[in-house]
mmCIF file of C-alpha atoms in Angstrom:
data_model
loop_
_atom_site.group_PDB
_atom_site.id
_atom_site.type_symbol
_atom_site.label_atom_id
_atom_site.label_comp_id
_atom_site.label_asym_id
_atom_site.label_seq_id
_atom_site.Cartn_x
_atom_site.Cartn_y
_atom_site.Cartn_z
ATOM 1 C CA UNK A 1 -22.292 51.408 -20.425
ATOM 2 C CA UNK A 2 -19.733 48.713 -20.405
ATOM 3 C CA UNK A 3 -16.885 46.591 -18.327
ATOM 4 C CA UNK A 4 -13.614 48.538 -19.542
ATOM 5 C CA UNK A 5 -10.665 46.243 -18.192
ATOM 6 C CA UNK A 6 -6.874 47.117 -18.332
ATOM 7 C CA UNK A 7 -4.447 46.847 -20.695
ATOM 8 C CA UNK A 8 -1.612 45.765 -18.214
ATOM 9 C CA UNK A 9 -2.259 42.837 -17.178
ATOM 10 C CA UNK A 10 -1.788 41.143 -20.434
ATOM 11 C CA UNK A 11 1.857 41.793 -19.978
ATOM 12 C CA UNK A 12 2.547 39.106 -17.640
ATOM 13 C CA UNK A 13 1.216 36.920 -20.597
ATOM 14 C CA UNK A 14 3.498 37.903 -23.037
ATOM 15 C CA UNK A 15 6.366 37.483 -20.727
ATOM 16 C CA UNK A 16 5.792 34.062 -20.126
ATOM 17 C CA UNK A 17 5.854 33.842 -23.696
ATOM 18 C CA UNK A 18 8.799 35.698 -24.935
ATOM 19 C CA UNK A 19 10.696 34.022 -21.823
ATOM 20 C CA UNK A 20 9.950 30.323 -23.428
ATOM 21 C CA UNK A 21 11.546 31.865 -26.737
ATOM 22 C CA UNK A 22 14.549 34.106 -25.549
ATOM 23 C CA UNK A 23 15.200 32.545 -21.760
ATOM 24 C CA UNK A 24 15.006 28.993 -22.497
ATOM 25 C CA UNK A 25 17.244 29.326 -25.520
ATOM 26 C CA UNK A 26 20.910 30.701 -25.359
ATOM 27 C CA UNK A 27 21.845 31.836 -28.533
ATOM 28 C CA UNK A 28 24.688 29.109 -30.903
ATOM 29 C CA UNK A 29 26.740 30.112 -33.058
ATOM 30 C CA UNK A 30 24.637 30.349 -36.081
ATOM 31 C CA UNK A 31 22.102 32.269 -35.080
ATOM 32 C CA UNK A 32 20.810 34.216 -37.689
ATOM 33 C CA UNK A 33 22.033 37.793 -37.991
ATOM 34 C CA UNK A 34 19.954 40.355 -38.011
ATOM 35 C CA UNK A 35 20.023 41.404 -41.217
ATOM 36 C CA UNK A 36 19.018 38.375 -42.389
ATOM 37 C CA UNK A 37 16.300 36.322 -39.809
ATOM 38 C CA UNK A 38 12.399 36.597 -40.568
ATOM 39 C CA UNK A 39 12.171 35.548 -37.371
ATOM 40 C CA UNK A 40 11.230 31.779 -37.627
ATOM 41 C CA UNK A 41 10.159 29.163 -35.159
ATOM 42 C CA UNK A 42 12.626 28.359 -32.278
ATOM 43 C CA UNK A 43 14.610 25.350 -33.194
ATOM 44 C CA UNK A 44 14.275 23.463 -29.965
ATOM 45 C CA UNK A 45 10.986 22.583 -28.244
ATOM 46 C CA UNK A 46 9.388 24.769 -25.413
ATOM 47 C CA UNK A 47 8.017 24.488 -22.673
ATOM 48 C CA UNK A 48 4.708 22.573 -22.617
ATOM 49 C CA UNK A 49 1.788 24.544 -22.967
ATOM 50 C CA UNK A 50 -1.480 24.107 -22.192
ATOM 51 C CA UNK A 51 -2.883 25.866 -25.316
ATOM 52 C CA UNK A 52 -3.489 23.894 -28.808
ATOM 53 C CA UNK A 53 -0.754 23.643 -30.706
ATOM 54 C CA UNK A 54 -1.513 25.105 -34.585
ATOM 55 C CA UNK A 55 1.182 25.169 -37.389
ATOM 56 C CA UNK A 56 0.214 27.387 -40.683
ATOM 57 C CA UNK A 57 1.949 28.059 -43.465
ATOM 58 C CA UNK A 58 0.825 31.301 -44.639
ATOM 59 C CA UNK A 59 -1.147 32.937 -42.337
ATOM 60 C CA UNK A 60 -1.842 32.738 -38.187
ATOM 61 C CA UNK A 61 -4.948 34.575 -36.627
ATOM 62 C CA UNK A 62 -5.396 34.812 -32.618
ATOM 63 C CA UNK A 63 -8.370 36.662 -32.168
ATOM 64 C CA UNK A 64 -10.835 36.408 -28.387
ATOM 65 C CA UNK A 65 -13.128 34.554 -31.107
ATOM 66 C CA UNK A 66 -13.259 32.091 -33.116
ATOM 67 C CA UNK A 67 -15.935 33.332 -35.264
ATOM 68 C CA UNK A 68 -13.900 36.977 -35.537
ATOM 69 C CA UNK A 69 -10.806 35.230 -36.104
ATOM 70 C CA UNK A 70 -12.668 33.251 -39.128
ATOM 71 C CA UNK A 71 -14.080 36.701 -40.278
ATOM 72 C CA UNK A 72 -10.467 38.049 -40.350
ATOM 73 C CA UNK A 73 -9.392 35.109 -41.737
ATOM 74 C CA UNK A 74 -11.957 35.666 -44.718
ATOM 75 C CA UNK A 75 -10.374 39.491 -45.250
ATOM 76 C CA UNK A 76 -6.999 38.180 -45.570
ATOM 77 C CA UNK A 77 -8.020 35.319 -48.466
ATOM 78 C CA UNK A 78 -9.286 38.278 -50.454
ATOM 79 C CA UNK A 79 -6.142 40.159 -50.826
ATOM 80 C CA UNK A 80 -6.000 42.133 -47.247
ATOM 81 C CA UNK A 81 -2.823 43.021 -45.510
ATOM 82 C CA UNK A 82 -2.567 42.346 -41.940
ATOM 83 C CA UNK A 83 -3.683 45.109 -40.477
ATOM 84 C CA UNK A 84 -7.204 44.512 -43.096
ATOM 85 C CA UNK A 85 -7.784 41.358 -40.934
ATOM 86 C CA UNK A 86 -6.535 42.864 -37.338
ATOM 87 C CA UNK A 87 -9.702 45.492 -38.013
ATOM 88 C CA UNK A 88 -12.081 43.132 -39.017
ATOM 89 C CA UNK A 89 -11.520 41.300 -36.145
ATOM 90 C CA UNK A 90 -11.353 44.010 -34.080
ATOM 91 C CA UNK A 91 -14.549 45.313 -35.205
ATOM 92 C CA UNK A 92 -16.536 41.997 -34.843
ATOM 93 C CA UNK A 93 -14.735 41.082 -31.334
ATOM 94 C CA UNK A 94 -16.388 44.709 -30.255
ATOM 95 C CA UNK A 95 -19.482 43.268 -31.370
ATOM 96 C CA UNK A 96 -19.411 39.960 -29.691
ATOM 97 C CA UNK A 97 -17.033 41.037 -27.560
ATOM 98 C CA UNK A 98 -18.612 44.044 -26.143
ATOM 99 C CA UNK A 99 -17.924 42.777 -22.582
ATOM 100 C CA UNK A 100 -13.920 43.495 -22.911
ATOM 101 C CA UNK A 101 -13.701 46.177 -26.339
ATOM 102 C CA UNK A 102 -15.583 48.271 -29.288
ATOM 103 C CA UNK A 103 -16.266 51.231 -30.583
ATOM 104 C CA UNK A 104 -16.347 52.966 -27.154
ATOM 105 C CA UNK A 105 -13.253 51.953 -26.205
ATOM 106 C CA UNK A 106 -9.444 52.808 -27.414
ATOM 107 C CA UNK A 107 -6.427 50.950 -28.585
ATOM 108 C CA UNK A 108 -2.690 50.539 -28.894
ATOM 109 C CA UNK A 109 -1.782 48.676 -31.617
ATOM 110 C CA UNK A 110 2.366 47.344 -33.070
ATOM 111 C CA UNK A 111 2.653 46.886 -37.152
ATOM 112 C CA UNK A 112 5.772 45.118 -38.397
ATOM 113 C CA UNK A 113 6.186 45.494 -42.306
ATOM 114 C CA UNK A 114 8.784 43.581 -43.706
ATOM 115 C CA UNK A 115 9.753 44.781 -47.129
ATOM 116 C CA UNK A 116 10.333 48.110 -45.106
ATOM 117 C CA UNK A 117 11.654 46.500 -42.306
ATOM 118 C CA UNK A 118 10.418 48.809 -40.113
ATOM 119 C CA UNK A 119 7.760 48.814 -36.673
ATOM 120 C CA UNK A 120 5.017 51.343 -36.363
ATOM 121 C CA UNK A 121 2.802 52.075 -33.785
ATOM 122 C CA UNK A 122 -0.408 53.919 -33.329
ATOM 123 C CA UNK A 123 -1.657 54.978 -29.920
ATOM 124 C CA UNK A 124 -5.589 55.866 -30.091
ATOM 125 C CA UNK A 125 -6.618 55.859 -26.279
ATOM 126 C CA UNK A 126 -9.488 56.958 -24.411
ATOM 127 C CA UNK A 127 -9.530 60.263 -22.971
ATOM 128 C CA UNK A 128 -11.166 62.313 -20.228
ATOM 129 C CA UNK A 129 -14.004 64.029 -21.313
ATOM 130 C CA UNK A 130 -12.874 68.210 -20.648
ATOM 131 C CA UNK A 131 -15.741 69.117 -18.063
ATOM 132 C CA UNK A 132 -14.312 65.955 -15.842
ATOM 133 C CA UNK A 133 -13.349 67.862 -12.513
ATOM 134 C CA UNK A 134 -12.190 66.544 -9.183
ATOM 135 C CA UNK A 135 -15.042 67.992 -7.859
ATOM 136 C CA UNK A 136 -17.062 65.442 -10.096
ATOM 137 C CA UNK A 137 -15.553 62.577 -8.174
ATOM 138 C CA UNK A 138 -16.847 63.921 -4.173
ATOM 139 C CA UNK A 139 -20.669 63.405 -5.093
ATOM 140 C CA UNK A 140 -20.499 59.674 -5.090
ATOM 141 C CA UNK A 141 -20.641 57.931 -2.545
ATOM 142 C CA UNK A 142 -18.091 54.920 -3.950
ATOM 143 C CA UNK A 143 -15.893 54.205 -6.712
ATOM 144 C CA UNK A 144 -18.808 51.752 -7.722
ATOM 145 C CA UNK A 145 -21.057 54.249 -8.444
ATOM 146 C CA UNK A 146 -18.660 56.488 -10.233
ATOM 147 C CA UNK A 147 -18.504 53.564 -12.367
ATOM 148 C CA UNK A 148 -22.032 53.451 -12.852
ATOM 149 C CA UNK A 149 -22.227 56.883 -13.769
ATOM 150 C CA UNK A 150 -21.981 58.805 -16.961
ATOM 151 C CA UNK A 151 -19.304 60.876 -15.576
ATOM 152 C CA UNK A 152 -16.946 57.279 -15.912
ATOM 153 C CA UNK A 153 -17.257 57.056 -19.701
ATOM 154 C CA UNK A 154 -14.456 58.511 -21.626
ATOM 155 C CA UNK A 155 -14.030 59.841 -24.707
ATOM 156 C CA UNK A 156 -13.382 56.573 -27.007
ATOM 157 C CA UNK A 157 -10.470 56.373 -30.093
ATOM 158 C CA UNK A 158 -10.723 53.209 -30.805
ATOM 159 C CA UNK A 159 -12.086 54.198 -34.281
ATOM 160 C CA UNK A 160 -9.765 56.726 -34.665
ATOM 161 C CA UNK A 161 -7.400 54.365 -34.494
ATOM 162 C CA UNK A 162 -8.832 51.899 -36.810
ATOM 163 C CA UNK A 163 -8.849 55.012 -39.389
ATOM 164 C CA UNK A 164 -4.848 55.994 -39.285
ATOM 165 C CA UNK A 165 -4.638 51.751 -39.203
ATOM 166 C CA UNK A 166 -6.433 51.792 -42.467
ATOM 167 C CA UNK A 167 -5.382 54.798 -44.375
ATOM 168 C CA UNK A 168 -1.656 53.815 -43.962
ATOM 169 C CA UNK A 169 -1.837 50.216 -43.915
ATOM 170 C CA UNK A 170 -4.983 48.839 -45.615
ATOM 171 C CA UNK A 171 -5.667 47.503 -49.129
ATOM 172 C CA UNK A 172 -9.316 46.703 -49.116
ATOM 173 C CA UNK A 173 -12.052 49.156 -48.884
ATOM 174 C CA UNK A 174 -13.005 50.126 -45.520
ATOM 175 C CA UNK A 175 -16.582 48.905 -46.061
ATOM 176 C CA UNK A 176 -15.504 45.006 -47.077
ATOM 177 C CA UNK A 177 -13.562 45.042 -43.276
ATOM 178 C CA UNK A 178 -17.052 46.375 -41.487
ATOM 179 C CA UNK A 179 -20.001 44.407 -43.653
ATOM 180 C CA UNK A 180 -18.687 40.819 -42.147
ATOM 181 C CA UNK A 181 -19.912 42.479 -38.807
ATOM 182 C CA UNK A 182 -22.561 43.917 -39.665
ATOM 183 C CA UNK A 183 -24.071 40.665 -41.460
ATOM 184 C CA UNK A 184 -23.299 39.139 -37.825
ATOM 185 C CA UNK A 185 -25.180 41.782 -36.241
ATOM 186 C CA UNK A 186 -28.058 41.478 -38.384
ATOM 187 C CA UNK A 187 -28.509 37.720 -37.993
ATOM 188 C CA UNK A 188 -27.297 37.365 -34.340
ATOM 189 C CA UNK A 189 -24.317 35.412 -32.502
ATOM 190 C CA UNK A 190 -24.506 32.565 -30.116
ATOM 191 C CA UNK A 191 -23.518 33.461 -26.409
ATOM 192 C CA UNK A 192 -20.355 31.787 -25.482
ATOM 193 C CA UNK A 193 -19.050 31.497 -21.349
ATOM 194 C CA UNK A 194 -16.655 34.566 -21.355
ATOM 195 C CA UNK A 195 -19.483 36.655 -22.209
ATOM 196 C CA UNK A 196 -21.598 34.791 -20.137
ATOM 197 C CA UNK A 197 -19.369 34.730 -17.027
ATOM 198 C CA UNK A 198 -19.169 38.642 -17.408
ATOM 199 C CA UNK A 199 -22.868 39.301 -17.336
ATOM 200 C CA UNK A 200 -23.341 37.343 -14.216
ATOM 201 C CA UNK A 201 -20.308 39.438 -12.755
ATOM 202 C CA UNK A 202 -22.129 42.810 -13.660
ATOM 203 C CA UNK A 203 -25.427 41.352 -13.497
ATOM 204 C CA UNK A 204 -26.434 44.979 -11.570
ATOM 205 C CA UNK A 205 -25.320 46.599 -14.170
ATOM 206 C CA UNK A 206 -26.305 44.650 -16.825
ATOM 207 C CA UNK A 207 -30.188 44.633 -15.043
ATOM 208 C CA UNK A 208 -30.092 48.239 -14.421
ATOM 209 C CA UNK A 209 -29.448 49.044 -18.705
ATOM 210 C CA UNK A 210 -32.494 48.684 -20.709
ATOM 211 C CA UNK A 211 -30.917 48.232 -23.892
ATOM 212 C CA UNK A 212 -28.794 45.768 -22.640
ATOM 213 C CA UNK A 213 -31.335 43.990 -20.247
ATOM 214 C CA UNK A 214 -33.207 43.265 -23.861
ATOM 215 C CA UNK A 215 -30.523 41.928 -25.517
ATOM 216 C CA UNK A 216 -29.205 39.372 -22.882
ATOM 217 C CA UNK A 217 -31.821 38.781 -20.163
ATOM 218 C CA UNK A 218 -35.240 36.495 -21.216
ATOM 219 C CA UNK A 219 -38.078 38.483 -20.099
ATOM 220 C CA UNK A 220 -40.007 35.776 -19.330
ATOM 221 C CA UNK A 221 -37.949 33.765 -16.636
ATOM 222 C CA UNK A 222 -35.946 37.010 -15.606
ATOM 223 C CA UNK A 223 -32.474 35.118 -16.035
ATOM 224 C CA UNK A 224 -29.619 35.642 -18.417
ATOM 225 C CA UNK A 225 -29.797 33.489 -21.613
ATOM 226 C CA UNK A 226 -27.648 30.066 -21.041
ATOM 227 C CA UNK A 227 -25.208 30.050 -23.218
ATOM 228 C CA UNK A 228 -25.388 28.710 -26.963
ATOM 229 C CA UNK A 229 -28.515 31.166 -27.208
ATOM 230 C CA UNK A 230 -28.717 33.358 -29.953
ATOM 231 C CA UNK A 231 -27.468 36.340 -28.706
ATOM 232 C CA UNK A 232 -29.430 39.483 -31.191
ATOM 233 C CA UNK A 233 -27.976 43.041 -30.536
ATOM 234 C CA UNK A 234 -30.320 45.967 -30.814
ATOM 235 C CA UNK A 235 -31.161 47.327 -34.634
ATOM 236 C CA UNK A 236 -29.742 50.748 -33.628
ATOM 237 C CA UNK A 237 -26.477 48.785 -32.710
ATOM 238 C CA UNK A 238 -26.757 47.358 -36.059
ATOM 239 C CA UNK A 239 -27.724 50.243 -38.157
ATOM 240 C CA UNK A 240 -24.246 52.217 -36.434
ATOM 241 C CA UNK A 241 -22.642 49.504 -37.944
ATOM 242 C CA UNK A 242 -24.380 50.186 -41.507
ATOM 243 C CA UNK A 243 -23.192 53.779 -40.876
ATOM 244 C CA UNK A 244 -19.947 53.253 -40.046
ATOM 245 C CA UNK A 245 -19.579 50.986 -43.056
ATOM 246 C CA UNK A 246 -21.199 53.017 -45.437
ATOM 247 C CA UNK A 247 -19.277 56.587 -43.999
ATOM 248 C CA UNK A 248 -16.023 55.736 -42.246
ATOM 249 C CA UNK A 249 -14.347 55.247 -38.982
ATOM 250 C CA UNK A 250 -14.277 59.072 -38.382
ATOM 251 C CA UNK A 251 -18.350 59.653 -38.870
ATOM 252 C CA UNK A 252 -18.009 58.686 -35.886
ATOM 253 C CA UNK A 253 -16.430 61.804 -34.414
ATOM 254 C CA UNK A 254 -17.739 64.156 -36.967
ATOM 255 C CA UNK A 255 -20.622 63.078 -39.250
ATOM 256 C CA UNK A 256 -24.274 62.064 -38.278
ATOM 257 C CA UNK A 257 -23.448 59.313 -36.017
ATOM 258 C CA UNK A 258 -21.498 61.790 -34.134
ATOM 259 C CA UNK A 259 -24.802 63.753 -33.581
ATOM 260 C CA UNK A 260 -26.556 60.247 -32.153
ATOM 261 C CA UNK A 261 -23.304 59.127 -29.971
ATOM 262 C CA UNK A 262 -23.726 62.524 -28.473
ATOM 263 C CA UNK A 263 -27.465 62.513 -27.772
ATOM 264 C CA UNK A 264 -26.861 59.247 -26.304
ATOM 265 C CA UNK A 265 -24.373 60.407 -24.365
ATOM 266 C CA UNK A 266 -26.475 63.305 -22.808
ATOM 267 C CA UNK A 267 -29.009 60.400 -21.930
ATOM 268 C CA UNK A 268 -26.948 58.368 -19.893
ATOM 269 C CA UNK A 269 -25.574 61.710 -18.041
ATOM 270 C CA UNK A 270 -22.314 61.927 -20.097
ATOM 271 C CA UNK A 271 -20.435 65.708 -19.963
ATOM 272 C CA UNK A 272 -19.048 64.226 -23.269
ATOM 273 C CA UNK A 273 -19.464 67.059 -25.753
ATOM 274 C CA UNK A 274 -18.590 67.886 -29.441
ATOM 275 C CA UNK A 275 -15.358 69.405 -28.035
ATOM 276 C CA UNK A 276 -13.991 66.330 -26.802
ATOM 277 C CA UNK A 277 -14.776 64.187 -29.930
ATOM 278 C CA UNK A 278 -13.176 67.150 -31.335
ATOM 279 C CA UNK A 279 -9.883 66.291 -29.491
ATOM 280 C CA UNK A 280 -9.763 62.448 -30.015
ATOM 281 C CA UNK A 281 -7.341 60.971 -32.003
ATOM 282 C CA UNK A 282 -4.857 58.466 -32.830
ATOM 283 C CA UNK A 283 -0.859 58.990 -33.187
ATOM 284 C CA UNK A 284 0.959 56.915 -35.506
ATOM 285 C CA UNK A 285 4.673 56.564 -35.020
ATOM 286 C CA UNK A 286 7.846 54.549 -35.678
ATOM 287 C CA UNK A 287 7.956 51.524 -32.425
ATOM 288 C CA UNK A 288 10.927 51.566 -30.060
ATOM 289 C CA UNK A 289 13.214 49.002 -30.856
ATOM 290 C CA UNK A 290 14.917 47.812 -28.107
ATOM 291 C CA UNK A 291 17.937 45.017 -29.322
ATOM 292 C CA UNK A 292 17.730 41.819 -26.874
ATOM 293 C CA UNK A 293 20.889 39.778 -27.866
ATOM 294 C CA UNK A 294 20.051 38.151 -31.151
ATOM 295 C CA UNK A 295 16.469 39.799 -30.958
ATOM 296 C CA UNK A 296 14.742 42.985 -31.081
ATOM 297 C CA UNK A 297 11.816 43.660 -29.200
ATOM 298 C CA UNK A 298 9.451 45.827 -31.348
ATOM 299 C CA UNK A 299 7.857 47.884 -28.374
ATOM 300 C CA UNK A 300 4.840 50.534 -28.046
ATOM 301 C CA UNK A 301 5.645 53.706 -26.786
ATOM 302 C CA UNK A 302 3.449 55.211 -23.933
ATOM 303 C CA UNK A 303 1.153 55.537 -22.368
ATOM 304 C CA UNK A 304 1.663 51.465 -23.664
ATOM 305 C CA UNK A 305 3.487 49.427 -21.895
ATOM 306 C CA UNK A 306 5.758 48.230 -24.174
ATOM 307 C CA UNK A 307 8.690 49.354 -22.104
ATOM 308 C CA UNK A 308 7.553 47.899 -19.135
ATOM 309 C CA UNK A 309 7.662 44.476 -21.025
ATOM 310 C CA UNK A 310 10.891 45.259 -22.260
ATOM 311 C CA UNK A 311 12.209 46.547 -19.059
ATOM 312 C CA UNK A 312 11.429 42.994 -17.606
ATOM 313 C CA UNK A 313 12.744 41.106 -19.776
ATOM 314 C CA UNK A 314 16.033 43.482 -19.755
ATOM 315 C CA UNK A 315 15.957 42.443 -16.108
ATOM 316 C CA UNK A 316 15.775 38.762 -17.260
ATOM 317 C CA UNK A 317 18.461 38.798 -19.556
ATOM 318 C CA UNK A 318 20.683 38.522 -16.421
ATOM 319 C CA UNK A 319 19.726 34.965 -16.063
ATOM 320 C CA UNK A 320 19.372 33.691 -18.922
ATOM 321 C CA UNK A 321 21.800 30.675 -19.071
ATOM 322 C CA UNK A 322 20.011 29.882 -15.358
ATOM 323 C CA UNK A 323 16.593 29.490 -17.854
ATOM 324 C CA UNK A 324 18.373 27.620 -20.276
ATOM 325 C CA UNK A 325 19.804 25.314 -18.006
ATOM 326 C CA UNK A 326 16.433 24.711 -16.357
ATOM 327 C CA UNK A 327 14.666 23.776 -19.125
ATOM 328 C CA UNK A 328 11.397 23.994 -17.343
ATOM 329 C CA UNK A 329 10.081 26.636 -15.157
ATOM 330 C CA UNK A 330 10.360 25.223 -11.365
ATOM 331 C CA UNK A 331 9.439 27.608 -8.659
ATOM 332 C CA UNK A 332 13.002 29.769 -9.086
ATOM 333 C CA UNK A 333 12.433 30.743 -12.479
ATOM 334 C CA UNK A 334 8.703 31.546 -11.481
ATOM 335 C CA UNK A 335 10.017 33.692 -8.363
ATOM 336 C CA UNK A 336 12.853 35.309 -11.070
ATOM 337 C CA UNK A 337 9.656 36.278 -13.516
ATOM 338 C CA UNK A 338 7.957 37.634 -10.530
ATOM 339 C CA UNK A 339 10.618 39.895 -9.165
ATOM 340 C CA UNK A 340 11.056 41.281 -12.561
ATOM 341 C CA UNK A 341 7.444 42.092 -13.114
ATOM 342 C CA UNK A 342 7.486 43.530 -9.791
ATOM 343 C CA UNK A 343 10.244 46.476 -10.607
ATOM 344 C CA UNK A 344 8.761 46.624 -13.985
ATOM 345 C CA UNK A 345 5.323 47.842 -13.172
ATOM 346 C CA UNK A 346 6.675 49.602 -10.586
ATOM 347 C CA UNK A 347 7.476 52.243 -13.569
ATOM 348 C CA UNK A 348 4.357 51.162 -15.447
ATOM 349 C CA UNK A 349 2.872 54.179 -12.853
ATOM 350 C CA UNK A 350 5.281 56.532 -14.017
ATOM 351 C CA UNK A 351 4.367 56.821 -17.696
ATOM 352 C CA UNK A 352 2.417 58.477 -19.863
ATOM 353 C CA UNK A 353 2.434 60.628 -23.351
ATOM 354 C CA UNK A 354 4.308 63.192 -21.685
ATOM 355 C CA UNK A 355 6.806 60.403 -19.661
ATOM 356 C CA UNK A 356 10.917 62.481 -19.257
ATOM 357 C CA UNK A 357 13.418 61.135 -21.592
ATOM 358 C CA UNK A 358 15.685 60.476 -18.725
ATOM 359 C CA UNK A 359 13.118 57.274 -17.643
ATOM 360 C CA UNK A 360 12.443 55.822 -21.231
ATOM 361 C CA UNK A 361 16.405 56.123 -21.611
ATOM 362 C CA UNK A 362 17.035 53.851 -18.128
ATOM 363 C CA UNK A 363 13.843 51.176 -19.243
ATOM 364 C CA UNK A 364 15.926 50.424 -22.341
ATOM 365 C CA UNK A 365 19.495 51.183 -20.596
ATOM 366 C CA UNK A 366 21.418 46.918 -20.142
ATOM 367 C CA UNK A 367 23.252 48.649 -17.513
ATOM 368 C CA UNK A 368 20.154 49.960 -15.544
ATOM 369 C CA UNK A 369 17.890 46.408 -16.031
ATOM 370 C CA UNK A 370 21.505 44.500 -14.900
ATOM 371 C CA UNK A 371 21.462 46.872 -11.523
ATOM 372 C CA UNK A 372 17.844 46.026 -10.727
ATOM 373 C CA UNK A 373 18.482 42.336 -11.621
ATOM 374 C CA UNK A 374 21.398 41.850 -8.838
ATOM 375 C CA UNK A 375 18.794 43.375 -6.514
ATOM 376 C CA UNK A 376 16.634 40.280 -6.696
ATOM 377 C CA UNK A 377 16.866 37.705 -3.778
ATOM 378 C CA UNK A 378 17.326 34.500 -4.599
ATOM 379 C CA UNK A 379 15.021 33.006 -1.700
ATOM 380 C CA UNK A 380 13.526 36.140 -0.656
ATOM 381 C CA UNK A 381 10.683 38.281 -1.803
ATOM 382 C CA UNK A 382 9.358 41.567 -0.004
ATOM 383 C CA UNK A 383 5.817 42.829 0.572
ATOM 384 C CA UNK A 384 7.348 46.461 0.952
ATOM 385 C CA UNK A 385 6.456 47.947 -2.382
ATOM 386 C CA UNK A 386 9.310 51.021 -1.538
ATOM 387 C CA UNK A 387 11.667 47.972 -1.858
ATOM 388 C CA UNK A 388 10.496 47.419 -5.541
ATOM 389 C CA UNK A 389 11.374 51.440 -6.082
ATOM 390 C CA UNK A 390 7.854 52.739 -5.547
ATOM 391 C CA UNK A 391 6.740 55.822 -3.838
ATOM 392 C CA UNK A 392 5.641 55.106 0.147
ATOM 393 C CA UNK A 393 1.777 56.278 -0.890
ATOM 394 C CA UNK A 394 1.611 54.795 -3.774
ATOM 395 C CA UNK A 395 -2.272 53.560 -5.220
ATOM 396 C CA UNK A 396 -2.562 50.668 -6.296
ATOM 397 C CA UNK A 397 -4.921 50.198 -9.562
ATOM 398 C CA UNK A 398 -7.563 47.515 -10.028
ATOM 399 C CA UNK A 399 -7.370 46.176 -13.204
ATOM 400 C CA UNK A 400 -8.572 42.779 -15.290
ATOM 401 C CA UNK A 401 -7.252 41.966 -18.585
ATOM 402 C CA UNK A 402 -8.250 43.400 -22.414
ATOM 403 C CA UNK A 403 -8.876 42.222 -25.293
ATOM 404 C CA UNK A 404 -5.632 41.423 -27.963
ATOM 405 C CA UNK A 405 -5.443 40.599 -31.574
ATOM 406 C CA UNK A 406 -2.530 38.885 -33.240
ATOM 407 C CA UNK A 407 -2.612 38.672 -37.414
ATOM 408 C CA UNK A 408 0.947 37.406 -38.815
ATOM 409 C CA UNK A 409 0.698 37.426 -42.755
ATOM 410 C CA UNK A 410 3.990 36.806 -44.441
ATOM 411 C CA UNK A 411 6.221 38.240 -42.662
ATOM 412 C CA UNK A 412 4.171 40.842 -41.818
ATOM 413 C CA UNK A 413 3.095 41.205 -37.621
ATOM 414 C CA UNK A 414 -0.026 43.229 -36.229
ATOM 415 C CA UNK A 415 -0.597 43.227 -32.450
ATOM 416 C CA UNK A 416 -3.248 45.127 -30.980
ATOM 417 C CA UNK A 417 -4.547 45.593 -27.413
ATOM 418 C CA UNK A 418 -7.977 46.677 -27.312
#
């Protein structure tokens, strides 16, 4: 059982990037029209960033690992699509970044195809097993004990999402997207800091799992392997990647891989059965497109947080001229962003796949966002969640981040959170 971390804490990072592109640059007379623009680089310098600047002429890949980004690059150089590159990076990160994501989880993907002038979303989120009931939770002393039990394992939908993405948007054979990671699994990979930190934070769980203990702990010293040590995943895991490469992603749910998966889940105390695996699915739909002055935001529908991101940017739209005059991120600008996020995240807890149409319409409404912007006090913040529209009994979710991959190829783009 690996550490699973939520999607929502990525939203503030995305907002900061969008603020740099959108709020610090007012539309000019010669701004490109929607029919002709090709998302160019901003004409004006952006505020300073701690991240190194890289410039590319044909494609760009950003993932959690340089190793996986390089594998994705090789896929693109073979003639793969942007989605092929993203899938190669995801499969790779699921191995060497298993503390954050992997084939046992779920994902949300946005795809923009320039040729079609259309964006698409793939929702493949993990689901609860049918056998899980409220009374199952009462038998645990606390939340941590539940999280370490087999009952906390969700039905994975990650590979169902990969299957839909590859079938609709892929060019290369599926096997060519998985084989590079299979080779990496067999030869091993160097332990890097983010994974090492995750091991330390979750060391009780790691030490209590025989497979993870063999993989990450020196049997002589009893300590975690040092940074840079060659981590060798189990032969069983590498065999799973081999079978997925040969049999396809859906073998995880219906083939021989599924049989072994269910056996492992039973050994872990999970109630997931074959019916649950049959329920795991991915949904392909057109993305939600929200106009924002001279830009369009292409957003994932619920249960993704795309509409929350759009709503927050819509609130900040009222202050665009103020941001443009400021030119740099000062205390007031940060305050405005934080207040807008508070109003936005209250709406996040109301969103799921069955969210009502009235709520969805309000989140893309300029009028509603403007009315919320007027509630922001320039010189004061509030600790009461009700001030931001929350119910008095709202329960705060403990979430810590996630893994994200972005690929640009020509004028096509892929953005996926897993």
